[in-house]
XYZ file of C-alpha atoms in Angstrom:
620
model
C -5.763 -15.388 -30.785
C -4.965 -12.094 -32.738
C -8.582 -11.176 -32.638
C -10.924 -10.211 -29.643
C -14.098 -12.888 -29.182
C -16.672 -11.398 -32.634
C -19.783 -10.081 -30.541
C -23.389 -9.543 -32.524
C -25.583 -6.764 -31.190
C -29.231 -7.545 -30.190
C -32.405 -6.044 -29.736
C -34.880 -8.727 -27.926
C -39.011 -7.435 -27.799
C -41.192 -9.034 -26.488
C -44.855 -8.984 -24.399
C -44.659 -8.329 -20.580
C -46.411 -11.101 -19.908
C -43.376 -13.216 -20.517
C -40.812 -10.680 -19.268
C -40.231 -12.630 -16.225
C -39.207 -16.086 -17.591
C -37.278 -14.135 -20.427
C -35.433 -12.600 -17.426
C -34.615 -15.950 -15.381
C -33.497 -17.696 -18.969
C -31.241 -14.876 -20.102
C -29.395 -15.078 -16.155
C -29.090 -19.021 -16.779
C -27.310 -17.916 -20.024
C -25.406 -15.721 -18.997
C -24.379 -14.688 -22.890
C -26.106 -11.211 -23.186
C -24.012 -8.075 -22.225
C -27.175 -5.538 -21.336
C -26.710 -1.820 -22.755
C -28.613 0.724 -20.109
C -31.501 2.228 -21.763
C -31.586 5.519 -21.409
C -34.446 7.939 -22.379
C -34.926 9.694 -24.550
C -37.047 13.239 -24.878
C -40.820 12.342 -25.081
C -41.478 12.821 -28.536
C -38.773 10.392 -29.126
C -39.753 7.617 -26.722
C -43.018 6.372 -28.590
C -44.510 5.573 -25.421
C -41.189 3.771 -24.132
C -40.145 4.282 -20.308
C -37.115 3.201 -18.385
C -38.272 0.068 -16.781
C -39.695 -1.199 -12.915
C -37.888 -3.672 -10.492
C -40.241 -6.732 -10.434
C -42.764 -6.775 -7.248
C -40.824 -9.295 -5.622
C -37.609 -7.152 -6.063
C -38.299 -4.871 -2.158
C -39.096 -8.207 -0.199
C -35.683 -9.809 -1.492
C -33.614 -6.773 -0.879
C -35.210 -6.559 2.621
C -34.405 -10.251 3.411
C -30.799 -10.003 1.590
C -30.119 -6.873 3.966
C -30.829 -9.150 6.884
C -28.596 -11.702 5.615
C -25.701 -9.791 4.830
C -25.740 -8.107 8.083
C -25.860 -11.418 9.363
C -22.844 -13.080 7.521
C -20.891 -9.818 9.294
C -21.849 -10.558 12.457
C -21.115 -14.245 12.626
C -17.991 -15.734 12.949
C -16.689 -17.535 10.096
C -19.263 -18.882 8.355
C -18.784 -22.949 7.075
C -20.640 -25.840 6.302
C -22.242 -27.540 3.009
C -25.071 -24.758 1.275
C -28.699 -25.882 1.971
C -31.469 -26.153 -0.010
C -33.169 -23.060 -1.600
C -36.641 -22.379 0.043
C -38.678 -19.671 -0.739
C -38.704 -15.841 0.083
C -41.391 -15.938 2.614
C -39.512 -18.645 4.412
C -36.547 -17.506 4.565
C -37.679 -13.828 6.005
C -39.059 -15.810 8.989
C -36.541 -18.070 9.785
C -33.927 -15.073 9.093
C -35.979 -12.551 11.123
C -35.969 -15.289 14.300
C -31.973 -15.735 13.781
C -31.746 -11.887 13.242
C -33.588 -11.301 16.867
C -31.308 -13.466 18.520
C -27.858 -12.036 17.171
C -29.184 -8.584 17.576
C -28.891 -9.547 21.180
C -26.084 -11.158 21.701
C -24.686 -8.193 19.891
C -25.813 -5.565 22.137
C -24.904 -7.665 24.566
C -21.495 -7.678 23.630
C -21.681 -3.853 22.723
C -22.246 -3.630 26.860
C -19.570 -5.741 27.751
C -17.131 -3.785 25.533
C -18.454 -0.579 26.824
C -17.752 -1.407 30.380
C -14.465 -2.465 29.553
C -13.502 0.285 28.216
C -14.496 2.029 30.822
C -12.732 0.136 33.472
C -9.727 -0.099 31.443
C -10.087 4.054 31.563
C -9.841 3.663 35.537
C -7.718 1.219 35.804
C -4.921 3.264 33.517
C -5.993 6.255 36.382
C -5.470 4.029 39.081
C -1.894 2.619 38.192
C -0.715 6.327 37.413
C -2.123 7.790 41.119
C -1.253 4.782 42.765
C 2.928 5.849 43.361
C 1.702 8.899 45.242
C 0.715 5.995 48.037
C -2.727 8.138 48.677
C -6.220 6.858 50.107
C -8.912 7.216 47.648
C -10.841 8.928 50.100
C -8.847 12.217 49.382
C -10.036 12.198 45.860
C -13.169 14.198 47.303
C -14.657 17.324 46.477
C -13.675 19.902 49.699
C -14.985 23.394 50.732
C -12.109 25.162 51.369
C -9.101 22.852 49.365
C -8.104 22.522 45.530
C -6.181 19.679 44.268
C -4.615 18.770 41.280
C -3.170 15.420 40.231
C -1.070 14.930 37.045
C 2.683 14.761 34.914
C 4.905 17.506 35.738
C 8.176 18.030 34.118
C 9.792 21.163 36.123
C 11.742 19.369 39.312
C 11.346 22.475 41.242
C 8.209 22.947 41.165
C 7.242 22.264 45.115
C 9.294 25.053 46.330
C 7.802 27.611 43.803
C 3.905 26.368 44.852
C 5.151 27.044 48.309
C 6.434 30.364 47.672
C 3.108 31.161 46.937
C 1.123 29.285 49.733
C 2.227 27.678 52.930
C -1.057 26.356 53.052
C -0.270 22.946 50.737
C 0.884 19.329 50.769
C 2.663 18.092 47.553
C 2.790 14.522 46.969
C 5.160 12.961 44.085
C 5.883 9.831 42.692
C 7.613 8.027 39.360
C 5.342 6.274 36.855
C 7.782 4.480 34.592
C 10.034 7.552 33.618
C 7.361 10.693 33.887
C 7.340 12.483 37.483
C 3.663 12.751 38.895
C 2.411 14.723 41.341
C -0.497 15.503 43.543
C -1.168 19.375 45.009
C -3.315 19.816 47.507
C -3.680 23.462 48.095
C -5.877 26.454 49.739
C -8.639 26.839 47.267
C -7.946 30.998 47.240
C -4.922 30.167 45.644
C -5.900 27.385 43.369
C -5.859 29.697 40.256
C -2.157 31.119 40.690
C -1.434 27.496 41.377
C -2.943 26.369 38.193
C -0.799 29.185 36.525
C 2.078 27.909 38.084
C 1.297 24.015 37.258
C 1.011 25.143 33.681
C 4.169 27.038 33.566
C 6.163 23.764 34.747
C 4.408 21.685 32.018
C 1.691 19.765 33.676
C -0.237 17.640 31.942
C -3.667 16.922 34.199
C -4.989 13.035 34.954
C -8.699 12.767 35.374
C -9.836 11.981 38.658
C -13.356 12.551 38.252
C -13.776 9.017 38.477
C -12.329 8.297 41.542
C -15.165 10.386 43.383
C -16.949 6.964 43.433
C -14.364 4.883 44.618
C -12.883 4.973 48.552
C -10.312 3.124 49.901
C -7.096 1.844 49.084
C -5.561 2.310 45.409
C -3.839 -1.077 45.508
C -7.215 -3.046 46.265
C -9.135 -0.687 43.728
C -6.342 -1.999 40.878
C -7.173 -5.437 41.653
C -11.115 -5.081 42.036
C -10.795 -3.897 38.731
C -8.318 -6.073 37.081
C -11.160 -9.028 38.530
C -13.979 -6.741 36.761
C -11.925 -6.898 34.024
C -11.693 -10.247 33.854
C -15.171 -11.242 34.483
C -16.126 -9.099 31.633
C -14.115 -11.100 29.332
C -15.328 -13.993 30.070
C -18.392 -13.067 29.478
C -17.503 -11.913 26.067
C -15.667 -15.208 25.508
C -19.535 -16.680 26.382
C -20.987 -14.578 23.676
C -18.759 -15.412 21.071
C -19.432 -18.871 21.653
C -22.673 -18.840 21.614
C -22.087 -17.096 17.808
C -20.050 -19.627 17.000
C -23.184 -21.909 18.322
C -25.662 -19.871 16.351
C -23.154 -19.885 13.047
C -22.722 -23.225 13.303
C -26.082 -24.154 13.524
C -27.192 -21.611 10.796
C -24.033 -20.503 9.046
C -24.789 -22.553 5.577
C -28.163 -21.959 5.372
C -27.577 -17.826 5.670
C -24.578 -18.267 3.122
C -26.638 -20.130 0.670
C -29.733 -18.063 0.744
C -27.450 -15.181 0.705
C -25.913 -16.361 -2.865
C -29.538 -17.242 -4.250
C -31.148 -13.804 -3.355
C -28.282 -11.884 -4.791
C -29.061 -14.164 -7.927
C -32.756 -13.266 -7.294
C -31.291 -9.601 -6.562
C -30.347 -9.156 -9.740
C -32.686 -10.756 -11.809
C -35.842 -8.502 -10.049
C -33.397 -5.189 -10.677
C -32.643 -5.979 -14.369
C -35.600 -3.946 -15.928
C -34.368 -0.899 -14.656
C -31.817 -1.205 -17.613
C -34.635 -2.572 -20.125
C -37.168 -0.011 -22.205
C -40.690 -0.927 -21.848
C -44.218 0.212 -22.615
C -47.867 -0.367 -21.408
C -47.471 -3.722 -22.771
C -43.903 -4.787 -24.550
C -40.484 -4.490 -23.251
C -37.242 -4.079 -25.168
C -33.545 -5.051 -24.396
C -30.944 -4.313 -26.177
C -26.912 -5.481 -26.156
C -24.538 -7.835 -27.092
C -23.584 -11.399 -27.416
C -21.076 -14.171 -28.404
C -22.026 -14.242 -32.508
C -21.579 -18.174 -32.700
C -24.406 -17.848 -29.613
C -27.243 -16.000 -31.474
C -28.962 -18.729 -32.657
C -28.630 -21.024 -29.161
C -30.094 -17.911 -27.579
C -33.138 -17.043 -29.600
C -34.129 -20.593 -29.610
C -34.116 -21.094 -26.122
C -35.759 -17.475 -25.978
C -38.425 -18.382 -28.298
C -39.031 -22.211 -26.564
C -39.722 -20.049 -23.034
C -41.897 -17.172 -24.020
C -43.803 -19.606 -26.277
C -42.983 -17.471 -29.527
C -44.397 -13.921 -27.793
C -40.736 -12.619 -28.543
C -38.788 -11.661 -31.170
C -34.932 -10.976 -31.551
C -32.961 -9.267 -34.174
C -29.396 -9.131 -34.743
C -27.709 -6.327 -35.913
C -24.215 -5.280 -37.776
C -21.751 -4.473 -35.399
C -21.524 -0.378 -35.390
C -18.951 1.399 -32.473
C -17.677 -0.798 -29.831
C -18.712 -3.585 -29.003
C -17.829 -5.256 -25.117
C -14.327 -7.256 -25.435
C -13.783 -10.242 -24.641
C -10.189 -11.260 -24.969
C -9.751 -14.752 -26.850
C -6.747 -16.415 -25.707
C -5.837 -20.230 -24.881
C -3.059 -22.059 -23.193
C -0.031 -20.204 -21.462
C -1.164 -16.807 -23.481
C -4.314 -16.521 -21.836
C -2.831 -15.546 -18.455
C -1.086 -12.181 -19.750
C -4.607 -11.108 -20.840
C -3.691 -9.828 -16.697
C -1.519 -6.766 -18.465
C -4.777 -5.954 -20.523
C -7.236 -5.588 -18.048
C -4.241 -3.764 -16.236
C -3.498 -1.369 -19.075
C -6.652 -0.929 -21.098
C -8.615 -3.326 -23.316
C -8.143 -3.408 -26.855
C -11.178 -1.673 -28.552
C -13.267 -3.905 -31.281
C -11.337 -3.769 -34.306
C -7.794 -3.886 -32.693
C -5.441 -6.752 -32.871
C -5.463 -8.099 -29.716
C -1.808 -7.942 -28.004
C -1.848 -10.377 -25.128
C -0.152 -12.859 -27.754
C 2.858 -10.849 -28.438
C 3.065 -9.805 -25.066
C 2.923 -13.638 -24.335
C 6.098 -14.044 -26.954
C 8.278 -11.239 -25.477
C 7.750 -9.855 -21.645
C 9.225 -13.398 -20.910
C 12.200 -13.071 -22.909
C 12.784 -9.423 -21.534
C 12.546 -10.895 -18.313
C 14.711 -13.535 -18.557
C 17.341 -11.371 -20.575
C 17.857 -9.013 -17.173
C 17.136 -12.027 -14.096
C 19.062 -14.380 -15.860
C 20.391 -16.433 -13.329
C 19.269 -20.009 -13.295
C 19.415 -21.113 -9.326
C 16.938 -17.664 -9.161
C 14.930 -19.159 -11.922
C 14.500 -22.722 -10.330
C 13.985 -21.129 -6.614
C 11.255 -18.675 -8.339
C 9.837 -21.548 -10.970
C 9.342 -23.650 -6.940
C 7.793 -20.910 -4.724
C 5.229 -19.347 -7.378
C 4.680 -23.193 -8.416
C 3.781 -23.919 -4.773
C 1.636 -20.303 -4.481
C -0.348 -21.063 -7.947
C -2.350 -23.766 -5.614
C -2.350 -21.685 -2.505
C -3.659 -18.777 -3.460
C -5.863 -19.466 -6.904
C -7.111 -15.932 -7.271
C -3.695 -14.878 -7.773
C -3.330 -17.702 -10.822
C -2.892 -15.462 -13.889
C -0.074 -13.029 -12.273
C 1.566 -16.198 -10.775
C 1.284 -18.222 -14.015
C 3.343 -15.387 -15.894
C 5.752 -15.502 -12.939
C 6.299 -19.126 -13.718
C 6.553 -18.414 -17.550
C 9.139 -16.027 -16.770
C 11.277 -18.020 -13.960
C 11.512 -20.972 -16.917
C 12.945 -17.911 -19.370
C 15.353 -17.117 -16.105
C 16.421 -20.718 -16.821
C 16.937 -20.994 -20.133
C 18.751 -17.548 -19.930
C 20.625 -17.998 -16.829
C 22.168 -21.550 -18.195
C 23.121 -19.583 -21.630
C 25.319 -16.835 -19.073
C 26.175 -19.961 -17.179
C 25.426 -18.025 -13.691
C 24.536 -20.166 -10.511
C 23.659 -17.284 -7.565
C 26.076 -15.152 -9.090
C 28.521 -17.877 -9.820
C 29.695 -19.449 -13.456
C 28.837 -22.841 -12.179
C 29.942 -25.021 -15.295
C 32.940 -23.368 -15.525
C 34.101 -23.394 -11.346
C 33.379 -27.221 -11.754
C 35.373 -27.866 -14.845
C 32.252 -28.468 -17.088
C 33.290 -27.582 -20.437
C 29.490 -25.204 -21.550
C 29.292 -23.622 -24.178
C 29.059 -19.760 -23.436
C 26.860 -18.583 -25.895
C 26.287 -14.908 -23.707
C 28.078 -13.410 -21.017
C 28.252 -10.498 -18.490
C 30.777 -11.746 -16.534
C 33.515 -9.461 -18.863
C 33.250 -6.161 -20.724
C 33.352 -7.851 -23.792
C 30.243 -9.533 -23.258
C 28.339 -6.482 -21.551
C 29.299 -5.113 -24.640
C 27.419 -7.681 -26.899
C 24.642 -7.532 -24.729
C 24.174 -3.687 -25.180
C 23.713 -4.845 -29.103
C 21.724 -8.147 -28.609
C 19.296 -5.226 -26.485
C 19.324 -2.755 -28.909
C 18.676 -5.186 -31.641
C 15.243 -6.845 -29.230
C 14.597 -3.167 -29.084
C 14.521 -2.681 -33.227
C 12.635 -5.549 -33.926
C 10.203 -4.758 -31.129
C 9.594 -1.323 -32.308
C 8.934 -2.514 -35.878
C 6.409 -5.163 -34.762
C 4.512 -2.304 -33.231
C 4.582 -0.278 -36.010
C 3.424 -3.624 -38.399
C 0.451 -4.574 -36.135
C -0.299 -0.752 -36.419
C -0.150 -1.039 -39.978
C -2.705 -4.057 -39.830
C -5.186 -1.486 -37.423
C -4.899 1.085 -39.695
C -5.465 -0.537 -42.623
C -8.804 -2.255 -41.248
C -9.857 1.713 -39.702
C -8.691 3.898 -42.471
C -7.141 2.075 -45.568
C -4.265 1.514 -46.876
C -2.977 4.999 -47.354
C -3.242 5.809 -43.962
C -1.747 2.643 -43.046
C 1.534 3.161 -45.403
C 1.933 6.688 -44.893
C 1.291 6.676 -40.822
C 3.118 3.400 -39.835
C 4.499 1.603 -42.941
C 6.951 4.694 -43.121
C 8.048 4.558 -39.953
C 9.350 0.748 -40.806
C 10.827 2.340 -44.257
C 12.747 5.296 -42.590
C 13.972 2.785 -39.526
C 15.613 0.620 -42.082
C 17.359 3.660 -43.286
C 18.352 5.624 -39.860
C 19.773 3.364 -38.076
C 22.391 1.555 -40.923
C 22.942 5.557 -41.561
C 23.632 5.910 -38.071
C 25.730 3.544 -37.484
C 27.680 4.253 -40.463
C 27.829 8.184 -39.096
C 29.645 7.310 -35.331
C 32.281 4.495 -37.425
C 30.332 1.437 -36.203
C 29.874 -0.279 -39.400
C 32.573 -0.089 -42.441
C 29.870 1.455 -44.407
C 26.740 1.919 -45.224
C 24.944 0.374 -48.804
C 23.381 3.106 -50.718
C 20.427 2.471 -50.977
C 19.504 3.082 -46.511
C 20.374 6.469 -47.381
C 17.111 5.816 -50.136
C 14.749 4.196 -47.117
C 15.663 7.062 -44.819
C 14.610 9.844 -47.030
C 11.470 8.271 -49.036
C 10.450 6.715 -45.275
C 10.990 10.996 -43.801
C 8.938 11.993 -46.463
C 6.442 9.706 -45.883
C 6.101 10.391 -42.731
C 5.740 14.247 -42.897
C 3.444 13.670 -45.747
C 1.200 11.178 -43.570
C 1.480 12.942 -40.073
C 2.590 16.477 -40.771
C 4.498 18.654 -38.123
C 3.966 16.313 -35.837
C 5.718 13.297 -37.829
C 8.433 15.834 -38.318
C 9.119 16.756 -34.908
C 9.097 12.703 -34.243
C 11.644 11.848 -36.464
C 14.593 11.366 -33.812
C 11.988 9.600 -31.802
C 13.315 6.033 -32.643
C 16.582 6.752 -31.691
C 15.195 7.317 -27.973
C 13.311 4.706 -28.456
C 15.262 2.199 -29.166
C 17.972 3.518 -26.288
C 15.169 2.820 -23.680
C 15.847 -0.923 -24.479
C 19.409 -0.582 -22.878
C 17.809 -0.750 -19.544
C 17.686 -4.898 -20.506
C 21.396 -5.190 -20.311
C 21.572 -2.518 -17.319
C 19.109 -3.614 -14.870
C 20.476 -7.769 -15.928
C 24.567 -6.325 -15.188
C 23.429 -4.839 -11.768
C 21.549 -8.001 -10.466
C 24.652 -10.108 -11.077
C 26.852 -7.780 -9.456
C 25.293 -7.417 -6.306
C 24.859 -11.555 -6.324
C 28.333 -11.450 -6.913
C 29.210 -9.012 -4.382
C 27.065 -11.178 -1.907
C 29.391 -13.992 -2.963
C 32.608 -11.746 -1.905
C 31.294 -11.187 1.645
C 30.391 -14.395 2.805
C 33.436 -16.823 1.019
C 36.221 -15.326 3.487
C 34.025 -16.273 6.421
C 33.609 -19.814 5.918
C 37.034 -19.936 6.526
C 36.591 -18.249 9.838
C 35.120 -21.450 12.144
C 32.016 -22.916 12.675
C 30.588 -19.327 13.537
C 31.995 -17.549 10.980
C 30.249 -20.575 8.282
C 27.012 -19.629 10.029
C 27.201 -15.986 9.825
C 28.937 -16.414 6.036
C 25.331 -18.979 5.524
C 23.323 -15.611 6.987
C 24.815 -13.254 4.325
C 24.436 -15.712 1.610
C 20.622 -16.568 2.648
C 19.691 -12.852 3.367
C 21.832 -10.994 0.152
C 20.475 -13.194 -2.165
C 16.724 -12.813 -1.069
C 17.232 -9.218 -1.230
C 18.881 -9.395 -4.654
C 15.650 -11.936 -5.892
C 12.949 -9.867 -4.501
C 15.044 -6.664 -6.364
C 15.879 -9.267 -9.406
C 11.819 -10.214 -9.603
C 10.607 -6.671 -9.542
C 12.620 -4.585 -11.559
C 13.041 -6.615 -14.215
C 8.872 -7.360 -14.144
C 8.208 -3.611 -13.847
C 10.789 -2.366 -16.985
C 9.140 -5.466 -19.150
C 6.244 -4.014 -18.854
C 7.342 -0.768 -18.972
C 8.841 -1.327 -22.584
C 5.712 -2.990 -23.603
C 3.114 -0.193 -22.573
C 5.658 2.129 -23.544
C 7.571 1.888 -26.671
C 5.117 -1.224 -27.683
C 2.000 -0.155 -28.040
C 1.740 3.067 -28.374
C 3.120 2.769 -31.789
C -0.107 0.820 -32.585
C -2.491 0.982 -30.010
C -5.757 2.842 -28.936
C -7.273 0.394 -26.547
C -10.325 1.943 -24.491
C -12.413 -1.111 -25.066
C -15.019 -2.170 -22.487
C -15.103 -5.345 -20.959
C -18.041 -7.717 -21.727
C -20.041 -8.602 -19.009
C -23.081 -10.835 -19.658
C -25.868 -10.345 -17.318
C -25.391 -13.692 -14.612
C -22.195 -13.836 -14.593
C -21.157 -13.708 -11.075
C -17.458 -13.693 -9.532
C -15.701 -16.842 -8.838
């Protein structure tokens, strides 16, 4: 639990001639975490070379193309897998289906491209169609210029005519924009143009009217008909993909999932090291697997292999070890950074104590049961989301148990409004108690801090000894026990302070210097801050209940208002207190963490490990 899964390293050899089975078996494994070979200069090599895809490896890519670019076509593919048939099958079955979406496609590709096009018009049509002008004029003249478009300056048909007497102006409203079309003597279309410009015009294109005669009015409808024909006959295609999926969906899906399989297997020897007649691969597996693997190893390549295990040197791939409830919050691992080989593993602790920070600040018990029902419900709706959501439920029990130890209901001391005699064992409902809680925070916060620095001792002592471990985070244990009794004792917080703190704070300082140097010394206010970040528990936790509380305030008087005023009191209630939960779930989620990552572990840890992943394992 403390430990990350013990990996062995391995170096497998073997003849060519068997590379291929060795391959398949070590996929159906799926134990060995591959390490790229990379090469080496050529007197180095002896004769070694990165490695080939197998021959078969361009025909399944080709046909896995196909299929992929099938699947994205297709509507929604469903239906039980087929059977798997083999690669010179499939290419002609998925080259026939390939010819006959390809069609349908460009089919469709034409449909929307006429669409577009008349949706272009159309939009041309409705603007032009308040200036209650035949098509016909939309012609290109001899002697005339016209211009069609938005103007914004009112007064712009008297200035036009100031410069021409030769023109007819025609205006109209589209919506709330002025349009106009100018029809002028084409000798004075450029000073026009000037002019147009000057009063903010804003041109339509009417190039595609030069086609079109007639009225506007029966245009808009011939076109709002070609509209709708061309829909339908998009509808038509999509059926007849939903025809083709239907009919072929599965088997594309299925064959899709085996040649990835195959895929991978045909790409794997670019990672392997192989000569004229042997190939090598090295990496790492499970170490209670070695033996399973080199006897199923041996049993397929009829003894032309051989495989060697090696002491563990560096980093080997992590695989986090964790059962029950803890193995979910391996989530804030793979979020943060993996534990590297010889690290303690924190998922456990984090396990023990994001819940309890949680619950500290939410700590309202009708938030905890709501939450504990909705992520409940989610956990089977949404599976991929079952780690996150199964430390959401974790934490809405530790809302519970917290929320029924501050007795708070939705902001309300439920026990004690219905005469229930509870024992209060915490409370933020009073100064008093805020007080106490700043304490009970600080106190999570000291014992926190010095868990950190006692796994770190454990690290150190397995990476460096036990001098480095004493002097680099035993001290900082020594010289907490001193600092903060001393502390205390310095602001008149505690009657006094025993003797012998003042002892732990300067042999734990001296320690400290001696083990880190300047850099110890510069650090030694550091667990005062610290320890202060852990406030935010009591903080965050005092401002969720007053704005429940203040939620409360507004809606009571209203349900003393009539039937309407217990609706709209209902509405504040229902809305405030969503607002305050999704605020309540996030904050206190995000600081958790934040004191984890933060003042957690980096008094102990490196991380930077890499996640083991065996070759054929494939996402669920």
């Amino acid at each position: 639990m403390l430990k990350t899964k013990r990996m062995s390293r391995v170096s497998i050899v073997g003849s060519k001639t068997v590379m291929t089975g060795v391959i398949s078996e070590l996929y159906d494994m799926n134990l060995l975490h591959i390490d790229d070979y990379v090469k080496k200069d050529d007197a180095e090599s002896d004769g070694f070379d990165i490695g080939s895809p197998l021959e078969e490896s361009g025909k399944i890519s080709e046909t896995l193309v196909k299929l992929r670019s099938l699947e994205s076509h297709l509507p929604k593919i469903k239906g039980q897998a087929s059977k798997h048939e083999d690669i010179s099958d499939v290419d002609v079955k998925i080259s026939k289906i390939e010819a006959e979406v390809i069609e349908k496609i460009d089919e469709m590709t034409s449909v929307d491209d006429a669409r577009a096009k008349l949706e272009g018009q159309l939009s041309e049509l409705e603007v032009v169609s308040c200036l209650s002008l035949s098509l016909d004029v939309f012609c290109e003249y001899d002697s005339l210029k016209y211009f069609v478009g938005y103007v914004r300056d009112t007064s712009f048909e008297a200035k036009i005519k100031k410069i021409t007497k030769k023109c007819n102006v025609y205006t109209g409203m589209h919506g709330k924009k002025l349009v106009a079309g100018v029809f002028v003597d084409k000798e004075k279309g450029d000073e026009v143009q000037t002019l147009l410009n000057e009063s903010g015009f804003s041109e339509i294109n009417t190039s595609g009217f030069l086609e079109l005669s007639g009225s506007v009015d029966v245009m808009i409808d011939e076109t709002e008909s070609k509209i709708k024909k061309l829909d339908d006959a998009k509808e038509k295609i999509n059926r007849e993909l939903a025809k083709i999926s239907e009919k072929w969906g599965a088997y594309i899906k299925s064959n899709e999932e085996t040649l990835s399989c195959e895929a991978e297997k045909a790409e794997v020897p670019l990672r392997f090291s192989v000569s004229d007649n042997a190939f090598v691969v090295k990496g790492w597996i499970p170490a209670e697997k070695f033996n399973m693997m080199d006897k199923r190893l041996q049993d397929v390549s009829t003894g032309k292999i051989f495989v060697k295990k090696y002491e563990v040197v560096g980093n080997a791939p992590i695989e986090l070890e964790n059962k029950g409830p803890a193995k979910s919050f391996g989530f804030f691992m793979d979020l943060y950074s993996l534990p590297s080989y010889k690290e303690i593993d924190p998922t456990f602790f984090m396990f023990l104590m994001f819940p309890v920070f949680f619950g500290f600040m939410l700590g309202d018990w009708g938030y905890g049961v709501l939450t504990l029902i909705i992520f409940t419900l989610l956990k089977f709706k949404v599976p991929k989301a079952k780690d996150i959501l199964n430390v959401l439920i974790i934490a809405s029990i530790s809302t519970i148990v917290f929320g029924l130890l501050y007795d708070e209901f939705f902001g309300i001391e439920l026990f004690h409004e219905m005469g229930i005699h509870f024992p209060h064992l915490l409370t933020r409902s009073n100064s008093a108690g805020a007080s106490m809680l700043i304490v009970y925070a600080l106190g999570l916060g000291i014992l926190h801090i010095a868990a950190g620095y006692l796994i770190g001792f454990v690290n150190e002592l397995r990476e460096h000894g036990l001098k480095a471990a004493i002097l680099e985070k035993l001290s900082w244990i020594v010289y907490m026990a001193g600092f903060f009794p001393v502390l205390l004792g310095f602001f008149g917080m505690i009657p006094s302070v025993p003797s012998y703190c003042y002892g732990l704070l300067v042999v734990g300082g001296v320690m400290i210097v001696w083990g880190e140097g300047i850099k110890g010394a510069l650090e030694l206010i550091s667990p005062l801050t610290n320890v202060l970040s852990y406030a935010r528990l009591m903080a965050v936790g005092l401002a969720s209940v007053i704005l429940a509380e203040v939620v409360n305030e507004m809606a009571h008087p209203m349900f003393h208002a009539g039937v309407a005023g217990a609706i709209m009191g209902m509405v504040v209630l229902v809305a405030g207190h969503s607002v305050n939960i999704c605020l309540g779930l996030m904050s206190p989620f995000i600081h958790s963490m934040r004191l984890h990552y933060v003042e957690f572990f980096l008094k102990f840890y490196h991380g930077g490990g890499k996640k083991y992943l065996p070759f054929g394992q494939r996402e669920s």
